[in-house]
CSV table of C-alpha atoms in Angstrom, one decimal:
chain,number,residue,atom,x,y,z
A,631,MET,CA,21.6,48.3,-19.5
A,632,ASN,CA,18.5,49.9,-18.0
A,633,ASP,CA,16.5,48.9,-15.0
A,634,VAL,CA,13.8,47.2,-17.1
A,635,THR,CA,16.3,45.0,-18.7
A,636,ARG,CA,17.9,44.1,-15.3
A,637,THR,CA,14.4,43.2,-14.0
A,638,ALA,CA,13.6,41.0,-17.0
A,639,GLU,CA,16.9,39.2,-16.5
A,640,ALA,CA,16.2,38.6,-12.8
A,641,VAL,CA,12.9,36.9,-13.4
A,642,ALA,CA,13.8,35.0,-16.5
A,643,LEU,CA,13.2,31.3,-16.1
A,644,PRO,CA,16.2,28.9,-16.3
A,645,ALA,CA,16.8,26.9,-19.4
A,646,LYS,CA,14.7,23.7,-19.6
A,647,PRO,CA,16.4,20.4,-19.6
A,648,ALA,CA,16.7,18.8,-23.0
A,649,THR,CA,15.3,15.4,-22.0
A,650,LYS,CA,12.0,14.6,-20.3
A,651,PRO,CA,11.0,11.4,-18.6
A,652,ALA,CA,9.5,9.1,-21.3
A,653,ARG,CA,6.7,8.2,-19.0
A,654,PRO,CA,6.2,11.1,-16.5
A,655,TYR,CA,3.8,9.2,-14.3
A,656,PHE,CA,4.9,9.5,-10.7
A,657,SER,CA,1.5,9.4,-8.9
A,658,SER,CA,1.3,7.4,-5.7
A,659,GLY,CA,-2.1,6.0,-6.7
A,660,PRO,CA,-3.3,5.2,-9.2
A,661,CYS,CA,0.2,4.5,-10.2
A,662,ALA,CA,2.0,4.2,-13.6
A,663,LYS,CA,0.9,1.5,-15.9
A,664,PRO,CA,3.4,-1.3,-16.5
A,665,PRO,CA,5.9,-0.7,-19.3
A,666,GLY,CA,4.4,-1.6,-22.7
A,667,TRP,CA,0.8,-1.3,-21.5
A,668,ALA,CA,-1.9,-0.3,-24.0
A,669,ALA,CA,-5.6,-0.7,-23.8
A,670,GLU,CA,-5.8,-2.7,-27.0
A,671,LYS,CA,-3.5,-5.3,-25.4
A,672,LEU,CA,-6.0,-6.3,-22.8
A,673,ALA,CA,-8.0,-9.5,-23.2
A,674,THR,CA,-11.7,-8.6,-23.8
A,675,ASP,CA,-13.5,-11.9,-24.2
A,676,SER,CA,-14.8,-11.7,-20.6
A,677,LEU,CA,-16.3,-8.2,-21.2
A,678,GLY,CA,-20.0,-8.1,-21.6
A,679,ARG,CA,-20.3,-11.5,-20.0
A,680,SER,CA,-21.6,-12.4,-16.6
A,681,HIS,CA,-18.8,-12.6,-13.9
A,682,ARG,CA,-20.5,-15.9,-13.0
A,683,SER,CA,-20.2,-17.3,-16.5
A,684,LYS,CA,-17.6,-19.9,-17.1
A,685,ILE,CA,-15.2,-17.4,-18.7
A,686,GLY,CA,-15.9,-14.9,-15.9
A,687,LYS,CA,-15.1,-17.3,-13.1
A,688,THR,CA,-12.1,-18.6,-15.0
A,689,ARG,CA,-10.5,-15.2,-15.4
A,690,LEU,CA,-11.2,-14.2,-11.8
A,691,GLN,CA,-9.6,-17.4,-10.6
A,692,TYR,CA,-6.7,-16.9,-13.0
A,693,CYS,CA,-6.2,-13.4,-11.5
A,694,ILE,CA,-6.2,-14.9,-8.0
A,695,ASP,CA,-3.7,-17.7,-9.1
A,696,LEU,CA,-1.3,-15.1,-10.6
A,697,MET,CA,-1.4,-13.0,-7.4
A,698,ARG,CA,-0.7,-16.1,-5.3
A,699,GLU,CA,2.2,-17.1,-7.6
A,700,LEU,CA,3.8,-13.7,-7.7
A,701,LEU,CA,3.4,-13.1,-3.9
A,702,ARG,CA,4.6,-16.6,-3.2
A,703,LEU,CA,1.7,-16.9,-0.9
A,704,PRO,CA,1.6,-20.2,1.0
A,705,ASP,CA,-1.4,-22.6,0.7
A,706,THR,CA,-2.3,-21.8,4.3
A,707,HIS,CA,-3.5,-18.3,3.1
A,708,ARG,CA,-6.6,-17.5,1.1
A,709,ILE,CA,-6.8,-14.7,-1.3
A,710,GLY,CA,-10.0,-13.0,-2.6
A,711,ILE,CA,-11.1,-10.0,-4.7
A,712,VAL,CA,-13.5,-7.8,-2.7
A,713,PRO,CA,-15.2,-4.4,-3.2
A,714,GLY,CA,-13.9,-0.9,-2.3
A,715,SER,CA,-10.2,-1.0,-3.1
A,716,ASP,CA,-7.8,-1.4,-0.2
A,717,THR,CA,-10.0,0.7,2.0
A,718,GLY,CA,-13.0,-1.7,1.5
A,719,ALA,CA,-10.8,-4.7,2.1
A,720,PHE,CA,-9.4,-3.4,5.3
A,721,GLU,CA,-12.8,-2.2,6.6
A,722,MET,CA,-14.2,-5.7,5.8
A,723,ALA,CA,-11.5,-7.2,8.0
A,724,MET,CA,-12.0,-4.8,10.8
A,725,TRP,CA,-15.8,-5.1,10.9
A,726,THR,CA,-15.9,-8.9,10.7
A,727,MET,CA,-13.0,-9.8,13.1
A,728,LEU,CA,-12.5,-7.1,15.7
A,729,GLY,CA,-14.3,-6.9,19.0
A,730,THR,CA,-13.5,-10.2,20.7
A,731,ARG,CA,-10.2,-9.0,22.3
A,732,PRO,CA,-8.4,-5.7,22.9
A,733,VAL,CA,-7.1,-3.8,19.9
A,734,THR,CA,-3.9,-1.8,19.3
A,735,THR,CA,-3.7,0.6,16.3
A,736,LEU,CA,-0.5,2.1,15.0
A,737,ALA,CA,-0.6,5.4,13.2
A,738,TRP,CA,2.2,7.4,11.6
A,739,GLU,CA,0.4,8.8,8.6
A,740,SER,CA,-3.1,9.5,7.2
A,741,PHE,CA,-4.4,6.1,6.4
A,742,GLY,CA,-3.3,4.6,9.7
A,743,GLU,CA,-5.2,7.5,11.4
A,744,GLY,CA,-8.2,6.4,9.4
A,745,TRP,CA,-8.1,3.0,11.0
A,746,VAL,CA,-7.8,4.6,14.4
A,747,THR,CA,-11.0,6.7,13.7
A,748,ASP,CA,-12.9,3.6,12.5
A,749,ALA,CA,-11.9,1.5,15.5
A,750,ALA,CA,-12.5,4.3,18.1
A,751,LYS,CA,-15.5,6.2,16.7
A,752,GLN,CA,-17.3,3.7,14.4
A,753,LEU,CA,-16.8,0.3,16.1
A,754,LYS,CA,-16.3,2.0,19.5
A,755,ILE,CA,-13.8,-0.6,20.7
A,756,ASP,CA,-11.6,1.8,22.6
A,757,PRO,CA,-8.3,0.8,21.0
A,758,THR,CA,-4.8,1.4,22.4
A,759,ILE,CA,-3.3,4.0,20.0
A,760,ILE,CA,0.5,4.2,19.3
A,761,ARG,CA,1.3,7.2,17.2
A,762,ALA,CA,4.3,8.8,15.6
A,763,ASP,CA,4.7,12.0,13.6
A,764,TYR,CA,5.0,12.1,9.8
A,765,GLY,CA,8.4,10.8,8.9
A,766,GLN,CA,8.8,8.7,12.0
A,767,LEU,CA,8.0,5.1,12.9
A,768,PRO,CA,6.3,4.3,16.3
A,769,ASP,CA,8.1,2.1,18.8
A,770,LEU,CA,7.2,-1.3,17.5
A,771,ASN,CA,8.6,-2.9,20.6
A,772,ALA,CA,5.8,-1.2,22.6
A,773,VAL,CA,3.1,-3.3,20.9
A,774,ASP,CA,1.2,-5.8,23.1
A,775,TRP,CA,0.6,-8.8,21.0
A,776,SER,CA,-2.1,-10.2,23.3
A,777,ASN,CA,-4.1,-7.6,21.3
A,778,ASP,CA,-5.2,-7.6,17.7
A,779,VAL,CA,-2.9,-5.1,16.0
A,780,LEU,CA,-3.6,-2.9,13.0
A,781,PHE,CA,-0.8,-1.2,11.0
A,782,THR,CA,0.1,0.0,7.6
A,783,TRP,CA,3.1,-1.8,6.2
A,784,ASN,CA,4.1,1.1,4.0
A,785,GLY,CA,2.8,4.5,4.9
A,786,THR,CA,2.0,6.0,1.5
A,787,THR,CA,1.4,9.5,2.8
A,788,SER,CA,4.5,9.7,5.0
A,789,GLY,CA,7.1,7.6,3.2
A,790,VAL,CA,7.6,5.5,6.3
A,791,ARG,CA,7.4,1.7,6.4
A,792,VAL,CA,8.0,-1.1,8.8
A,793,PRO,CA,11.5,-2.5,8.0
A,794,ASN,CA,10.3,-6.2,8.1
A,795,ALA,CA,8.1,-8.6,10.1
A,796,ASP,CA,10.7,-9.4,12.8
A,797,TRP,CA,8.7,-7.3,15.3
A,798,ILE,CA,5.7,-9.6,15.0
A,799,PRO,CA,6.0,-12.7,17.3
A,800,ALA,CA,5.3,-16.1,15.9
A,801,ASP,CA,3.4,-17.0,19.2
A,802,ARG,CA,1.2,-13.9,19.1
A,803,GLU,CA,-2.2,-14.2,20.7
A,804,GLY,CA,-3.9,-11.4,18.7
A,805,LEU,CA,-4.2,-11.2,15.0
A,806,SER,CA,-1.9,-9.0,12.8
A,807,PHE,CA,-3.8,-6.8,10.3
A,808,ALA,CA,-1.5,-5.3,7.7
A,809,ASP,CA,-2.7,-2.6,5.3
A,810,ALA,CA,-0.1,-3.5,2.7
A,811,THR,CA,-1.4,-1.7,-0.3
A,812,SER,CA,1.9,0.1,-1.2
A,813,ALA,CA,4.0,-2.8,0.0
A,814,VAL,CA,3.0,-6.0,-1.8
A,815,PHE,CA,5.2,-6.8,-4.8
A,816,ALA,CA,7.7,-4.2,-3.5
A,817,TYR,CA,9.1,-5.9,-0.3
A,818,ASP,CA,9.7,-9.4,0.9
A,819,ILE,CA,6.8,-10.2,3.3
A,820,ASP,CA,7.0,-13.1,5.8
A,821,TRP,CA,3.5,-14.4,5.4
A,822,SER,CA,3.7,-16.6,8.5
A,823,LYS,CA,3.6,-13.3,10.5
A,824,ILE,CA,0.5,-11.9,8.7
A,825,ASP,CA,-3.0,-13.0,9.6
A,826,VAL,CA,-4.8,-10.4,7.5
A,827,ALA,CA,-3.4,-8.3,4.6
A,828,THR,CA,-5.1,-6.0,2.2
A,829,PHE,CA,-4.0,-4.2,-1.0
A,830,SER,CA,-5.3,-2.8,-4.2
A,831,TRP,CA,-4.2,-3.3,-7.8
A,832,GLN,CA,-3.8,0.5,-8.4
A,833,LYS,CA,-0.5,0.7,-6.4
A,834,VAL,CA,2.6,-1.5,-7.2
A,835,LEU,CA,0.8,-3.3,-10.1
A,836,GLY,CA,-0.3,0.0,-11.7
A,837,GLY,CA,-3.8,-1.5,-12.2
A,838,GLU,CA,-7.2,0.1,-11.8
A,839,GLY,CA,-8.9,1.1,-8.6
A,840,ALA,CA,-12.3,0.1,-7.2
A,841,HIS,CA,-11.4,-3.5,-6.2
A,842,GLY,CA,-9.5,-4.6,-3.2
A,843,VAL,CA,-7.6,-7.8,-2.4
A,844,LEU,CA,-8.1,-9.6,1.0
A,845,ILE,CA,-5.6,-12.2,2.2
A,846,LEU,CA,-6.5,-14.3,5.2
A,847,GLY,CA,-4.2,-16.6,7.1
A,848,PRO,CA,-5.5,-19.6,9.0
A,849,ARG,CA,-5.9,-17.8,12.3
A,850,ALA,CA,-8.0,-15.1,10.6
A,851,VAL,CA,-10.3,-17.8,9.2
A,852,GLU,CA,-10.6,-19.4,12.6
A,853,ARG,CA,-11.6,-16.0,14.1
A,854,LEU,CA,-14.3,-15.6,11.4
A,855,GLU,CA,-15.7,-19.0,12.0
A,856,THR,CA,-15.8,-18.8,15.8
A,857,TYR,CA,-16.7,-15.1,16.4
A,858,THR,CA,-19.8,-13.1,15.5
A,859,PRO,CA,-19.5,-9.3,15.9
A,860,ALA,CA,-22.1,-7.5,18.0
A,861,TRP,CA,-22.8,-5.0,15.2
A,862,PRO,CA,-24.7,-5.7,11.9
A,863,LEU,CA,-22.7,-6.3,8.8
A,864,PRO,CA,-23.5,-5.0,5.3
A,865,LYS,CA,-23.8,-7.6,2.6
A,866,VAL,CA,-20.5,-6.6,1.0
A,867,PHE,CA,-18.7,-7.3,4.3
A,868,ARG,CA,-20.1,-10.8,4.9
A,869,LEU,CA,-17.5,-13.5,4.7
A,870,VAL,CA,-19.3,-16.3,6.6
A,871,SER,CA,-22.3,-18.4,5.8
A,872,LYS,CA,-23.8,-20.7,8.3
A,873,GLY,CA,-20.8,-20.5,10.6
A,874,LYS,CA,-18.3,-21.3,7.8
A,875,LEU,CA,-16.1,-19.2,5.7
A,876,ALA,CA,-17.6,-18.4,2.3
A,877,GLU,CA,-15.0,-20.2,0.4
A,878,GLY,CA,-16.4,-19.1,-3.0
A,879,VAL,CA,-15.1,-15.5,-2.3
A,880,PHE,CA,-11.6,-16.9,-2.5
A,881,LYS,CA,-12.2,-18.9,-5.7
A,882,GLY,CA,-13.4,-16.0,-7.9
A,883,GLU,CA,-17.0,-15.9,-6.8
A,884,THR,CA,-17.0,-12.3,-5.8
A,885,ILE,CA,-19.5,-10.9,-3.3
A,886,ASN,CA,-20.8,-8.3,-5.8
A,887,THR,CA,-20.3,-7.6,-9.5
A,888,PRO,CA,-16.7,-6.8,-10.3
A,889,SER,CA,-15.4,-4.8,-13.3
A,890,MET,CA,-14.1,-7.5,-15.6
A,891,LEU,CA,-12.2,-4.7,-17.5
A,892,ALA,CA,-10.4,-3.9,-14.2
A,893,VAL,CA,-9.7,-7.7,-13.7
A,894,GLU,CA,-8.2,-8.0,-17.2
A,895,ASP,CA,-6.1,-4.9,-16.5
A,896,ALA,CA,-4.8,-6.5,-13.3
A,897,ILE,CA,-4.1,-9.8,-15.2
A,898,PHE,CA,-2.0,-7.8,-17.8
A,899,ALA,CA,0.0,-6.3,-14.9
A,900,LEU,CA,0.5,-9.6,-13.2
A,901,GLU,CA,1.6,-11.3,-16.4
A,902,TRP,CA,4.1,-8.5,-16.9
A,903,GLY,CA,5.3,-9.0,-13.4
A,904,LYS,CA,5.8,-12.7,-14.0
A,905,SER,CA,7.7,-11.9,-17.2
A,906,ILE,CA,10.3,-9.9,-15.3
A,907,GLY,CA,10.9,-12.5,-12.6
A,908,GLY,CA,7.9,-12.3,-10.4
A,909,ALA,CA,8.0,-10.6,-7.0
A,910,GLN,CA,11.8,-10.6,-6.9
A,911,GLY,CA,12.0,-8.8,-10.3
A,912,MET,CA,9.5,-6.3,-9.2
A,913,ILE,CA,11.3,-5.7,-5.9
A,914,ALA,CA,14.5,-5.2,-7.8
A,915,ARG,CA,12.9,-2.5,-10.0
A,916,SER,CA,11.5,-0.7,-7.0
A,917,ASP,CA,14.9,-0.8,-5.3
A,918,ALA,CA,16.7,0.6,-8.3
A,919,ASN,CA,14.1,3.4,-8.6
A,920,ALA,CA,14.4,4.3,-5.0
A,921,ALA,CA,18.3,4.3,-5.2
A,922,ALA,CA,18.1,6.6,-8.3
A,923,LEU,CA,15.9,9.1,-6.4
A,924,ASP,CA,18.0,8.9,-3.3
A,925,LYS,CA,21.0,9.9,-5.4
A,926,ILE,CA,19.1,12.9,-6.7
A,927,VAL,CA,18.2,13.9,-3.2
A,928,ALA,CA,21.8,13.5,-1.9
A,929,GLU,CA,23.1,15.8,-4.6
A,930,ARG,CA,20.8,18.7,-3.7
A,931,ASP,CA,20.9,20.6,-0.5
A,932,TRP,CA,17.3,21.9,-1.0
A,933,LEU,CA,15.9,18.4,-1.1
A,934,GLY,CA,15.6,15.9,1.8
A,935,HIS,CA,13.7,12.8,2.9
A,936,LEU,CA,10.7,13.2,5.2
A,937,ALA,CA,11.7,9.7,6.6
A,938,ALA,CA,15.1,10.4,8.0
A,939,ASP,CA,15.9,6.8,8.9
A,940,SER,CA,16.7,4.8,5.8
A,941,ALA,CA,15.9,1.5,7.4
A,942,SER,CA,12.2,2.6,7.6
A,943,ARG,CA,12.1,4.7,4.5
A,944,SER,CA,9.6,3.7,1.8
A,945,LYS,CA,11.0,2.4,-1.5
A,946,THR,CA,7.7,3.0,-3.3
A,947,SER,CA,6.0,6.2,-2.1
A,948,VAL,CA,9.1,8.3,-1.4
A,949,CYS,CA,8.2,11.6,0.4
A,950,LEU,CA,10.6,14.5,0.1
A,951,THR,CA,11.0,17.8,1.9
A,952,VAL,CA,11.7,21.0,0.0
A,953,LYS,CA,13.7,23.7,1.7
A,954,GLY,CA,11.5,26.5,2.9
A,955,ALA,CA,8.5,25.3,1.0
A,956,ASP,CA,4.9,25.9,2.0
A,957,GLU,CA,1.7,24.5,0.5
A,958,ALA,CA,1.5,27.2,-2.1
A,959,PHE,CA,5.1,26.8,-3.2
A,960,ILE,CA,4.6,23.0,-3.7
A,961,LYS,CA,1.4,23.5,-5.7
A,962,ASN,CA,3.3,25.9,-8.0
A,963,PHE,CA,6.3,23.6,-8.2
A,964,ALA,CA,4.2,20.6,-9.1
A,965,GLY,CA,2.1,22.6,-11.5
A,966,LEU,CA,5.1,23.9,-13.4
A,967,LEU,CA,6.3,20.3,-14.0
A,968,GLU,CA,2.8,19.1,-15.0
A,969,LYS,CA,2.4,22.0,-17.5
A,970,GLU,CA,5.7,20.9,-19.1
A,971,GLY,CA,4.7,17.2,-19.2
A,972,ALA,CA,7.8,16.4,-17.2
A,973,ALA,CA,6.2,15.0,-14.1
A,974,PHE,CA,2.6,14.4,-13.1
A,975,ASP,CA,1.1,14.3,-9.6
A,976,ILE,CA,4.2,14.7,-7.4
A,977,ALA,CA,2.8,17.1,-4.8
A,978,GLY,CA,2.7,15.5,-1.3
A,979,TYR,CA,-0.5,14.2,0.2
A,980,ARG,CA,-2.9,16.9,1.4
A,981,ASP,CA,-2.6,15.9,5.1
A,982,ALA,CA,1.2,15.5,5.1
A,983,PRO,CA,3.8,18.3,5.6
A,984,PRO,CA,4.3,20.3,2.4
A,985,GLY,CA,6.7,18.5,0.1
A,986,LEU,CA,6.9,16.1,-2.9
A,987,ARG,CA,5.9,12.5,-3.2
A,988,ILE,CA,7.4,10.5,-6.0
A,989,TRP,CA,6.3,6.9,-6.7
A,990,CYS,CA,9.2,4.5,-7.2
A,991,GLY,CA,7.3,1.3,-7.6
A,992,ALA,CA,8.1,-1.4,-10.1
A,993,THR,CA,6.0,0.0,-13.0
A,994,VAL,CA,8.2,3.1,-13.1
A,995,ASP,CA,11.4,3.0,-15.3
A,996,THR,CA,14.6,3.9,-13.5
A,997,ALA,CA,15.6,6.0,-16.6
A,998,ASP,CA,12.6,8.2,-15.9
A,999,ILE,CA,13.6,8.8,-12.3
A,1000,GLU,CA,17.0,9.8,-13.5
A,1001,ALA,CA,15.6,12.1,-16.1
A,1002,LEU,CA,13.4,13.8,-13.4
A,1003,GLY,CA,16.4,15.2,-11.5
A,1004,PRO,CA,17.2,18.1,-13.8
A,1005,TRP,CA,13.5,18.9,-14.1
A,1006,LEU,CA,13.3,19.2,-10.3
A,1007,ASP,CA,16.2,21.7,-10.5
A,1008,TRP,CA,14.4,23.6,-13.2
A,1009,ALA,CA,11.1,23.8,-11.2
A,1010,TRP,CA,13.0,24.7,-8.0
A,1011,ALA,CA,14.6,27.7,-9.7
A,1012,ALA,CA,11.4,28.6,-11.6
A,1013,ALA,CA,9.2,28.5,-8.5
A,1014,ARG,CA,11.6,30.6,-6.5
A,1015,GLY,CA,11.9,33.1,-9.3
């Protein structure tokens, strides 16, 4: 055997696994479509019609009713479709309700830091900031609930979540603002502890982006009707008319024109969720997916969880560490899998430590998570070679 042959053998790629995930969609947003989804299955009668027509209002209200049913949202809470995805919904809540009492912001990942920036630099309300590094959760017991409190329920870019709502007191003075975009339909949420929640269809439902969902508890409605911010509000943020909540927003009368195609897509996902047992069925699927991925991690010494504490580890946007990896290695690793059609969009978020991020929400099939394991081994060996 000559030196050239030895060199060729040394750099030869390992054998590829025989089976690929049937649906290799592991992006953390927009996320995998529900099983069985196809564009031709969407209802289209509302397309090309005014969203204010009878059919437009009916479909928007039906979408709201389905969300309420699946989330088991109490009658005390309103739910509305608003512009700008989860970001627009959370910004709307901040700009319309903050400023009347002190504010505390919690940040342990990228989007939580975004709310810190908006509160401090845009609204200039000098918030108390409680931070933790990626992979860690701040000390929730340090929160002063005489303040309004802003937090992400599930940190999509760090894989860290709050374990539950037990840390939120029932007799709180301030309002609780939960950016819950990767949490709804994946965890049990005690809605009595939530005054404001926001999410987008593109996460656990596997729907389309652009639209956000805003949930208001009675204390948030009271704040809106008794407090006027010192700053001007853009039209798309206005939730009050003549001192009263604009109730139409929560009955399908959207502030601006929605995409009825996106609405129909969300309805498809919600009906699918209902068919598998509602929120509990969706939670069970997420739990099974996270358990399957955890088994893969446990069996490999080069893989780890960015969130070391399993009690606060996300079951949807699972963030993984890769031994010795830098940004270039992860880019190559993810690129190899994408080229093979074995896994799409699994590189970690750009602001997070270099690693992998694998979506385990309800619209992913557990069999596809299981099939991913050997392909991770292949990419690890190939990228190192």
